[in-house]
mmCIF file of N, CA, C and O in Angstrom:
data_model
loop_
_atom_site.group_PDB
_atom_site.id
_atom_site.type_symbol
_atom_site.label_atom_id
_atom_site.label_comp_id
_atom_site.label_asym_id
_atom_site.label_seq_id
_atom_site.Cartn_x
_atom_site.Cartn_y
_atom_site.Cartn_z
ATOM 1 N N UNK T 1 0.876 -1.178 -0.132
ATOM 2 C CA UNK T 1 0.138 -0.013 0.002
ATOM 3 C C UNK T 1 0.971 1.077 -0.155
ATOM 4 O O UNK T 1 1.912 1.311 0.587
ATOM 5 N N UNK T 2 0.392 2.272 -0.939
ATOM 6 C CA UNK T 2 1.139 3.497 -0.918
ATOM 7 C C UNK T 2 0.200 4.576 -0.637
ATOM 8 O O UNK T 2 -0.984 4.589 -1.267
ATOM 9 N N UNK T 3 0.471 5.557 0.452
ATOM 10 C CA UNK T 3 -0.312 6.563 0.485
ATOM 11 C C UNK T 3 0.296 8.048 0.809
ATOM 12 O O UNK T 3 1.435 7.730 0.736
ATOM 13 N N UNK T 4 -0.189 8.816 0.519
ATOM 14 C CA UNK T 4 0.099 10.223 0.706
ATOM 15 C C UNK T 4 0.177 10.580 2.070
ATOM 16 O O UNK T 4 -0.474 10.416 2.849
ATOM 17 N N UNK T 5 1.578 11.530 2.461
ATOM 18 C CA UNK T 5 1.588 11.721 3.682
ATOM 19 C C UNK T 5 2.131 13.519 3.727
ATOM 20 O O UNK T 5 2.658 13.811 2.459
ATOM 21 N N UNK T 6 2.096 13.892 4.614
ATOM 22 C CA UNK T 6 2.680 15.346 4.994
ATOM 23 C C UNK T 6 3.696 15.314 6.003
ATOM 24 O O UNK T 6 3.400 15.027 7.318
ATOM 25 N N UNK T 7 4.893 16.014 5.783
ATOM 26 C CA UNK T 7 5.958 15.901 6.865
ATOM 27 C C UNK T 7 5.754 17.056 7.671
ATOM 28 O O UNK T 7 5.417 17.875 7.399
ATOM 29 N N UNK T 8 5.716 16.585 9.113
ATOM 30 C CA UNK T 8 5.468 17.451 10.237
ATOM 31 C C UNK T 8 7.012 17.784 10.948
ATOM 32 O O UNK T 8 6.915 18.897 11.215
ATOM 33 N N UNK T 9 8.028 17.105 10.714
ATOM 34 C CA UNK T 9 9.406 17.444 11.407
ATOM 35 C C UNK T 9 10.335 16.544 10.515
ATOM 36 O O UNK T 9 9.866 15.424 10.002
ATOM 37 N N UNK T 10 11.481 16.909 10.600
ATOM 38 C CA UNK T 10 12.606 16.189 10.084
ATOM 39 C C UNK T 10 13.704 15.749 11.105
ATOM 40 O O UNK T 10 13.964 16.885 11.871
ATOM 41 N N UNK T 11 14.224 14.432 10.931
ATOM 42 C CA UNK T 11 15.453 14.213 12.021
ATOM 43 C C UNK T 11 16.570 13.735 10.852
ATOM 44 O O UNK T 11 16.657 12.660 10.481
ATOM 45 N N UNK T 12 17.282 14.612 10.463
ATOM 46 C CA UNK T 12 18.223 14.624 9.471
ATOM 47 C C UNK T 12 19.222 13.642 9.809
ATOM 48 O O UNK T 12 20.008 12.729 9.244
ATOM 49 N N UNK T 13 19.840 13.643 11.344
ATOM 50 C CA UNK T 13 20.673 12.746 11.808
ATOM 51 C C UNK T 13 20.277 11.271 11.695
ATOM 52 O O UNK T 13 20.803 10.206 11.566
ATOM 53 N N UNK T 14 19.038 11.251 12.000
ATOM 54 C CA UNK T 14 18.312 9.421 11.930
ATOM 55 C C UNK T 14 17.664 9.117 10.567
ATOM 56 O O UNK T 14 17.167 8.182 10.407
ATOM 57 N N UNK T 15 17.732 10.114 9.758
ATOM 58 C CA UNK T 15 17.227 9.968 8.351
ATOM 59 C C UNK T 15 15.765 9.268 8.607
ATOM 60 O O UNK T 15 15.112 8.478 7.898
ATOM 61 N N UNK T 16 14.916 10.136 9.349
ATOM 62 C CA UNK T 16 13.758 9.989 9.545
ATOM 63 C C UNK T 16 12.845 11.171 9.534
ATOM 64 O O UNK T 16 13.296 12.080 9.580
ATOM 65 N N UNK T 17 11.543 11.098 9.287
ATOM 66 C CA UNK T 17 10.721 12.042 9.261
ATOM 67 C C UNK T 17 9.198 11.748 10.186
ATOM 68 O O UNK T 17 8.802 10.702 10.133
ATOM 69 N N UNK T 18 8.821 12.574 10.774
ATOM 70 C CA UNK T 18 7.368 12.610 11.249
ATOM 71 C C UNK T 18 6.416 12.793 10.268
ATOM 72 O O UNK T 18 6.550 14.104 9.701
ATOM 73 N N UNK T 19 5.604 12.018 9.928
ATOM 74 C CA UNK T 19 4.508 12.003 8.898
ATOM 75 C C UNK T 19 3.274 12.323 9.347
ATOM 76 O O UNK T 19 2.823 11.064 9.929
ATOM 77 N N UNK T 20 2.298 13.183 8.846
ATOM 78 C CA UNK T 20 0.750 13.026 9.186
ATOM 79 C C UNK T 20 0.248 12.113 7.683
ATOM 80 O O UNK T 20 0.380 12.341 6.565
ATOM 81 N N UNK T 21 -0.459 11.216 7.732
ATOM 82 C CA UNK T 21 -1.362 10.554 6.771
ATOM 83 C C UNK T 21 -2.845 10.613 7.126
ATOM 84 O O UNK T 21 -3.441 9.757 7.546
ATOM 85 N N UNK T 22 -3.147 11.422 6.152
ATOM 86 C CA UNK T 22 -4.451 11.885 6.267
ATOM 87 C C UNK T 22 -5.563 10.711 5.784
ATOM 88 O O UNK T 22 -6.972 10.831 6.093
ATOM 89 N N UNK T 23 -4.899 9.969 4.899
ATOM 90 C CA UNK T 23 -5.585 8.629 4.342
ATOM 91 C C UNK T 23 -6.531 7.800 5.581
ATOM 92 O O UNK T 23 -7.634 7.289 5.333
ATOM 93 N N UNK T 24 -5.794 7.704 6.720
ATOM 94 C CA UNK T 24 -6.072 6.725 7.616
ATOM 95 C C UNK T 24 -7.267 7.642 8.743
ATOM 96 O O UNK T 24 -7.683 7.029 9.479
ATOM 97 N N UNK T 25 -7.388 8.921 8.396
ATOM 98 C CA UNK T 25 -7.931 9.822 9.481
ATOM 99 C C UNK T 25 -9.448 9.644 9.110
ATOM 100 O O UNK T 25 -9.972 9.878 7.810
ATOM 101 N N UNK T 26 -10.408 9.431 9.787
ATOM 102 C CA UNK T 26 -11.790 9.424 9.499
ATOM 103 C C UNK T 26 -12.635 10.535 10.546
ATOM 104 O O UNK T 26 -11.901 10.864 11.498
ATOM 105 N N UNK T 27 -13.647 10.805 10.265
ATOM 106 C CA UNK T 27 -14.143 11.662 10.979
ATOM 107 C C UNK T 27 -14.279 11.345 12.518
ATOM 108 O O UNK T 27 -14.652 10.367 12.959
ATOM 109 N N UNK T 28 -13.718 12.577 13.441
ATOM 110 C CA UNK T 28 -14.000 12.185 14.756
ATOM 111 C C UNK T 28 -12.492 11.718 15.148
ATOM 112 O O UNK T 28 -12.307 11.855 16.344
ATOM 113 N N UNK T 29 -11.458 11.236 14.143
ATOM 114 C CA UNK T 29 -10.046 10.523 14.740
ATOM 115 C C UNK T 29 -9.329 11.595 14.872
ATOM 116 O O UNK T 29 -9.340 12.803 14.235
ATOM 117 N N UNK T 30 -8.147 11.636 15.448
ATOM 118 C CA UNK T 30 -7.126 12.689 15.745
ATOM 119 C C UNK T 30 -6.057 12.189 14.749
ATOM 120 O O UNK T 30 -6.243 11.385 13.760
ATOM 121 N N UNK T 31 -5.447 13.255 14.435
ATOM 122 C CA UNK T 31 -4.446 12.857 13.322
ATOM 123 C C UNK T 31 -3.584 11.642 13.666
ATOM 124 O O UNK T 31 -3.154 11.321 14.750
ATOM 125 N N UNK T 32 -3.524 10.825 12.389
ATOM 126 C CA UNK T 32 -2.757 9.874 12.289
ATOM 127 C C UNK T 32 -1.235 10.321 12.014
ATOM 128 O O UNK T 32 -0.699 10.799 10.854
ATOM 129 N N UNK T 33 -0.185 10.171 12.902
ATOM 130 C CA UNK T 33 1.432 10.416 13.003
ATOM 131 C C UNK T 33 2.237 9.246 13.016
ATOM 132 O O UNK T 33 2.088 8.485 14.019
ATOM 133 N N UNK T 34 3.246 9.073 12.116
ATOM 134 C CA UNK T 34 3.915 7.893 12.499
ATOM 135 C C UNK T 34 5.253 8.376 12.026
ATOM 136 O O UNK T 34 5.694 9.571 11.250
ATOM 137 N N UNK T 35 6.293 8.013 12.710
ATOM 138 C CA UNK T 35 7.865 8.185 12.166
ATOM 139 C C UNK T 35 8.130 7.405 11.154
ATOM 140 O O UNK T 35 8.345 6.142 11.353
ATOM 141 N N UNK T 36 8.587 7.992 9.771
ATOM 142 C CA UNK T 36 8.965 7.259 8.722
ATOM 143 C C UNK T 36 10.347 7.398 8.370
ATOM 144 O O UNK T 36 10.986 8.541 8.718
ATOM 145 N N UNK T 37 11.017 6.248 7.975
ATOM 146 C CA UNK T 37 12.306 6.203 7.401
ATOM 147 C C UNK T 37 12.454 6.761 5.917
ATOM 148 O O UNK T 37 11.356 6.516 5.065
ATOM 149 N N UNK T 38 13.564 7.369 5.856
ATOM 150 C CA UNK T 38 13.384 8.066 4.399
ATOM 151 C C UNK T 38 14.197 7.102 3.244
ATOM 152 O O UNK T 38 15.433 6.779 4.024
ATOM 153 N N UNK T 39 13.734 6.675 2.494
ATOM 154 C CA UNK T 39 14.415 5.792 1.479
ATOM 155 C C UNK T 39 15.188 6.793 0.374
ATOM 156 O O UNK T 39 14.553 7.616 -0.531
ATOM 157 N N UNK T 40 16.432 6.579 0.403
ATOM 158 C CA UNK T 40 17.395 7.584 -0.362
ATOM 159 C C UNK T 40 18.662 6.702 -0.763
ATOM 160 O O UNK T 40 19.221 5.985 0.037
ATOM 161 N N UNK T 41 19.319 7.462 -1.793
ATOM 162 C CA UNK T 41 20.513 6.795 -2.067
ATOM 163 C C UNK T 41 21.739 7.017 -0.851
ATOM 164 O O UNK T 41 21.597 8.033 -0.321
ATOM 165 N N UNK T 42 22.667 5.980 -0.597
ATOM 166 C CA UNK T 42 23.463 6.498 0.262
ATOM 167 C C UNK T 42 24.363 7.681 0.006
ATOM 168 O O UNK T 42 24.801 7.928 -1.208
ATOM 169 N N UNK T 43 24.704 8.845 0.609
ATOM 170 C CA UNK T 43 25.508 9.922 0.306
ATOM 171 C C UNK T 43 24.532 10.965 -0.454
ATOM 172 O O UNK T 43 25.304 11.903 -0.756
ATOM 173 N N UNK T 44 23.259 10.570 -0.738
ATOM 174 C CA UNK T 44 22.185 11.609 -1.457
ATOM 175 C C UNK T 44 21.679 12.519 -0.271
ATOM 176 O O UNK T 44 21.484 12.298 1.004
ATOM 177 N N UNK T 45 21.133 14.040 -0.897
ATOM 178 C CA UNK T 45 20.630 14.448 0.019
ATOM 179 C C UNK T 45 19.051 14.356 -0.161
ATOM 180 O O UNK T 45 18.867 14.375 -1.081
ATOM 181 N N UNK T 46 18.395 14.248 0.807
ATOM 182 C CA UNK T 46 17.094 14.087 0.522
ATOM 183 C C UNK T 46 16.096 15.021 0.225
ATOM 184 O O UNK T 46 15.192 15.171 -0.449
ATOM 185 N N UNK T 47 16.396 16.427 0.429
ATOM 186 C CA UNK T 47 15.781 17.729 0.135
ATOM 187 C C UNK T 47 14.518 17.729 0.777
ATOM 188 O O UNK T 47 13.479 18.535 0.227
ATOM 189 N N UNK T 48 13.935 17.027 1.432
ATOM 190 C CA UNK T 48 12.821 17.103 2.043
ATOM 191 C C UNK T 48 12.442 18.272 2.972
ATOM 192 O O UNK T 48 13.486 18.664 3.580
ATOM 193 N N UNK T 49 11.260 19.169 3.271
ATOM 194 C CA UNK T 49 11.142 20.168 3.882
ATOM 195 C C UNK T 49 9.793 19.923 4.766
ATOM 196 O O UNK T 49 9.062 18.979 4.145
ATOM 197 N N UNK T 50 9.525 20.458 5.712
ATOM 198 C CA UNK T 50 8.320 20.323 6.722
ATOM 199 C C UNK T 50 7.071 20.801 5.690
ATOM 200 O O UNK T 50 7.380 21.797 5.081
ATOM 201 N N UNK T 51 6.310 20.184 5.759
ATOM 202 C CA UNK T 51 4.775 20.605 4.750
ATOM 203 C C UNK T 51 4.832 19.881 3.533
ATOM 204 O O UNK T 51 3.946 20.141 2.590
ATOM 205 N N UNK T 52 6.084 19.233 3.280
ATOM 206 C CA UNK T 52 5.886 18.415 1.692
ATOM 207 C C UNK T 52 4.916 17.592 1.973
ATOM 208 O O UNK T 52 4.988 16.730 2.775
ATOM 209 N N UNK T 53 4.498 17.094 0.593
ATOM 210 C CA UNK T 53 3.699 16.023 0.530
ATOM 211 C C UNK T 53 4.416 14.901 -0.159
ATOM 212 O O UNK T 53 4.959 15.275 -1.042
ATOM 213 N N UNK T 54 4.402 13.803 0.625
ATOM 214 C CA UNK T 54 5.235 12.686 0.357
ATOM 215 C C UNK T 54 4.396 11.546 -0.024
ATOM 216 O O UNK T 54 3.379 11.199 0.267
ATOM 217 N N UNK T 55 5.192 10.407 -0.818
ATOM 218 C CA UNK T 55 4.695 8.970 -0.748
ATOM 219 C C UNK T 55 5.074 8.180 0.390
ATOM 220 O O UNK T 55 6.107 8.164 0.791
ATOM 221 N N UNK T 56 4.299 7.482 1.020
ATOM 222 C CA UNK T 56 4.779 6.716 2.090
ATOM 223 C C UNK T 56 4.086 5.091 1.804
ATOM 224 O O UNK T 56 3.058 5.110 1.680
ATOM 225 N N UNK T 57 5.190 4.150 1.919
ATOM 226 C CA UNK T 57 4.854 2.881 1.203
ATOM 227 C C UNK T 57 5.194 1.948 2.789
ATOM 228 O O UNK T 57 5.494 2.724 3.752
ATOM 229 N N UNK T 58 4.652 0.970 3.134
ATOM 230 C CA UNK T 58 4.960 0.311 4.121
ATOM 231 C C UNK T 58 5.510 -1.083 4.205
ATOM 232 O O UNK T 58 5.216 -1.785 3.147
ATOM 233 N N UNK T 59 6.733 -1.459 4.795
ATOM 234 C CA UNK T 59 7.694 -2.354 4.456
ATOM 235 C C UNK T 59 6.656 -3.664 4.948
ATOM 236 O O UNK T 59 6.126 -3.863 6.037
ATOM 237 N N UNK T 60 6.837 -4.464 4.107
ATOM 238 C CA UNK T 60 6.107 -5.710 4.288
ATOM 239 C C UNK T 60 4.343 -5.704 4.486
ATOM 240 O O UNK T 60 3.663 -6.398 5.358
ATOM 241 N N UNK T 61 4.096 -4.651 4.114
ATOM 242 C CA UNK T 61 2.574 -4.388 4.199
ATOM 243 C C UNK T 61 2.153 -3.889 6.033
ATOM 244 O O UNK T 61 1.031 -4.192 6.087
ATOM 245 N N UNK T 62 3.202 -3.825 6.588
ATOM 246 C CA UNK T 62 2.752 -3.539 8.041
ATOM 247 C C UNK T 62 2.955 -2.042 8.415
ATOM 248 O O UNK T 62 3.722 -1.144 8.074
ATOM 249 N N UNK T 63 2.014 -1.579 8.841
ATOM 250 C CA UNK T 63 1.679 0.217 9.063
ATOM 251 C C UNK T 63 2.359 0.348 10.323
ATOM 252 O O UNK T 63 2.610 1.846 10.512
ATOM 253 N N UNK T 64 3.370 -0.512 10.759
ATOM 254 C CA UNK T 64 4.114 -0.136 11.973
ATOM 255 C C UNK T 64 5.506 0.268 11.242
ATOM 256 O O UNK T 64 6.469 0.818 12.088
ATOM 257 N N UNK T 65 5.696 0.111 9.715
ATOM 258 C CA UNK T 65 6.813 0.164 9.270
ATOM 259 C C UNK T 65 6.891 0.978 8.038
ATOM 260 O O UNK T 65 6.980 0.702 7.041
ATOM 261 N N UNK T 66 6.600 2.429 8.337
ATOM 262 C CA UNK T 66 6.401 3.448 7.109
ATOM 263 C C UNK T 66 7.899 3.961 6.624
ATOM 264 O O UNK T 66 8.767 3.993 7.662
ATOM 265 N N UNK T 67 7.886 4.103 5.267
ATOM 266 C CA UNK T 67 9.028 4.569 4.412
ATOM 267 C C UNK T 67 8.569 5.578 3.403
ATOM 268 O O UNK T 67 7.764 5.321 2.726
ATOM 269 N N UNK T 68 9.383 6.533 3.521
ATOM 270 C CA UNK T 68 9.145 7.752 2.509
ATOM 271 C C UNK T 68 9.924 7.164 1.321
ATOM 272 O O UNK T 68 11.182 7.174 1.257
ATOM 273 N N UNK T 69 9.271 7.070 0.070
ATOM 274 C CA UNK T 69 9.695 6.459 -1.128
ATOM 275 C C UNK T 69 9.572 7.806 -1.977
ATOM 276 O O UNK T 69 10.371 7.501 -3.249
ATOM 277 N N UNK T 70 9.206 8.879 -1.730
ATOM 278 C CA UNK T 70 9.093 9.976 -3.072
ATOM 279 C C UNK T 70 8.353 11.264 -2.256
ATOM 280 O O UNK T 70 7.577 11.146 -1.423
ATOM 281 N N UNK T 71 8.702 12.535 -3.168
ATOM 282 C CA UNK T 71 8.224 13.523 -2.953
ATOM 283 C C UNK T 71 7.273 13.729 -4.111
ATOM 284 O O UNK T 71 7.578 13.470 -5.424
ATOM 285 N N UNK T 72 5.913 14.504 -3.864
ATOM 286 C CA UNK T 72 5.164 14.676 -4.867
ATOM 287 C C UNK T 72 5.494 16.157 -5.410
ATOM 288 O O UNK T 72 5.679 17.052 -4.620
ATOM 289 N N UNK T 73 5.651 16.589 -6.652
ATOM 290 C CA UNK T 73 5.633 17.855 -7.207
ATOM 291 C C UNK T 73 4.573 18.648 -7.120
ATOM 292 O O UNK T 73 3.607 18.257 -7.911
ATOM 293 N N UNK T 74 4.466 19.619 -6.576
ATOM 294 C CA UNK T 74 3.084 20.280 -6.512
ATOM 295 C C UNK T 74 2.800 21.653 -7.261
ATOM 296 O O UNK T 74 2.200 22.603 -7.356
ATOM 297 N N UNK T 75 3.928 21.816 -8.348
ATOM 298 C CA UNK T 75 4.044 23.134 -8.857
ATOM 299 C C UNK T 75 4.960 23.830 -8.674
ATOM 300 O O UNK T 75 5.666 24.089 -7.079
ATOM 301 N N UNK T 76 5.559 25.129 -9.050
ATOM 302 C CA UNK T 76 6.557 25.954 -8.930
ATOM 303 C C UNK T 76 6.224 26.913 -7.655
ATOM 304 O O UNK T 76 6.959 27.372 -7.032
ATOM 305 N N UNK T 77 4.946 27.321 -7.997
ATOM 306 C CA UNK T 77 4.257 28.213 -6.864
ATOM 307 C C UNK T 77 4.225 27.626 -5.564
ATOM 308 O O UNK T 77 4.580 28.134 -4.233
ATOM 309 N N UNK T 78 3.598 26.374 -5.352
ATOM 310 C CA UNK T 78 3.727 25.475 -4.123
ATOM 311 C C UNK T 78 4.958 25.262 -3.920
ATOM 312 O O UNK T 78 5.354 25.567 -2.533
ATOM 313 N N UNK T 79 6.245 25.341 -4.510
ATOM 314 C CA UNK T 79 7.662 24.952 -4.161
ATOM 315 C C UNK T 79 7.958 26.017 -3.434
ATOM 316 O O UNK T 79 8.727 26.260 -2.391
ATOM 317 N N UNK T 80 7.865 27.316 -3.909
ATOM 318 C CA UNK T 80 8.320 28.983 -3.578
ATOM 319 C C UNK T 80 7.406 28.894 -1.915
ATOM 320 O O UNK T 80 8.465 29.547 -1.259
ATOM 321 N N UNK T 81 6.409 28.582 -1.882
ATOM 322 C CA UNK T 81 5.827 28.799 -0.684
ATOM 323 C C UNK T 81 6.367 28.145 0.562
ATOM 324 O O UNK T 81 6.417 28.351 1.759
#
């Protein structure tokens, strides 16, 4: 399963991000937030920022193991904001 997520905070040292996943939120529920590992090549800069919209996959389809696999491009104006 792959869902959209919104980055809430970034831990550069641990190569993880705290991500909110609106897909799992229903009426009356709190925000669903998880710490996801960033998937990138060794030595590369991930370039993620707070409030970026990202793709989140789950290792072995387990919701306890989220992995950020990419960033959605929302256009140049959204990138500047």
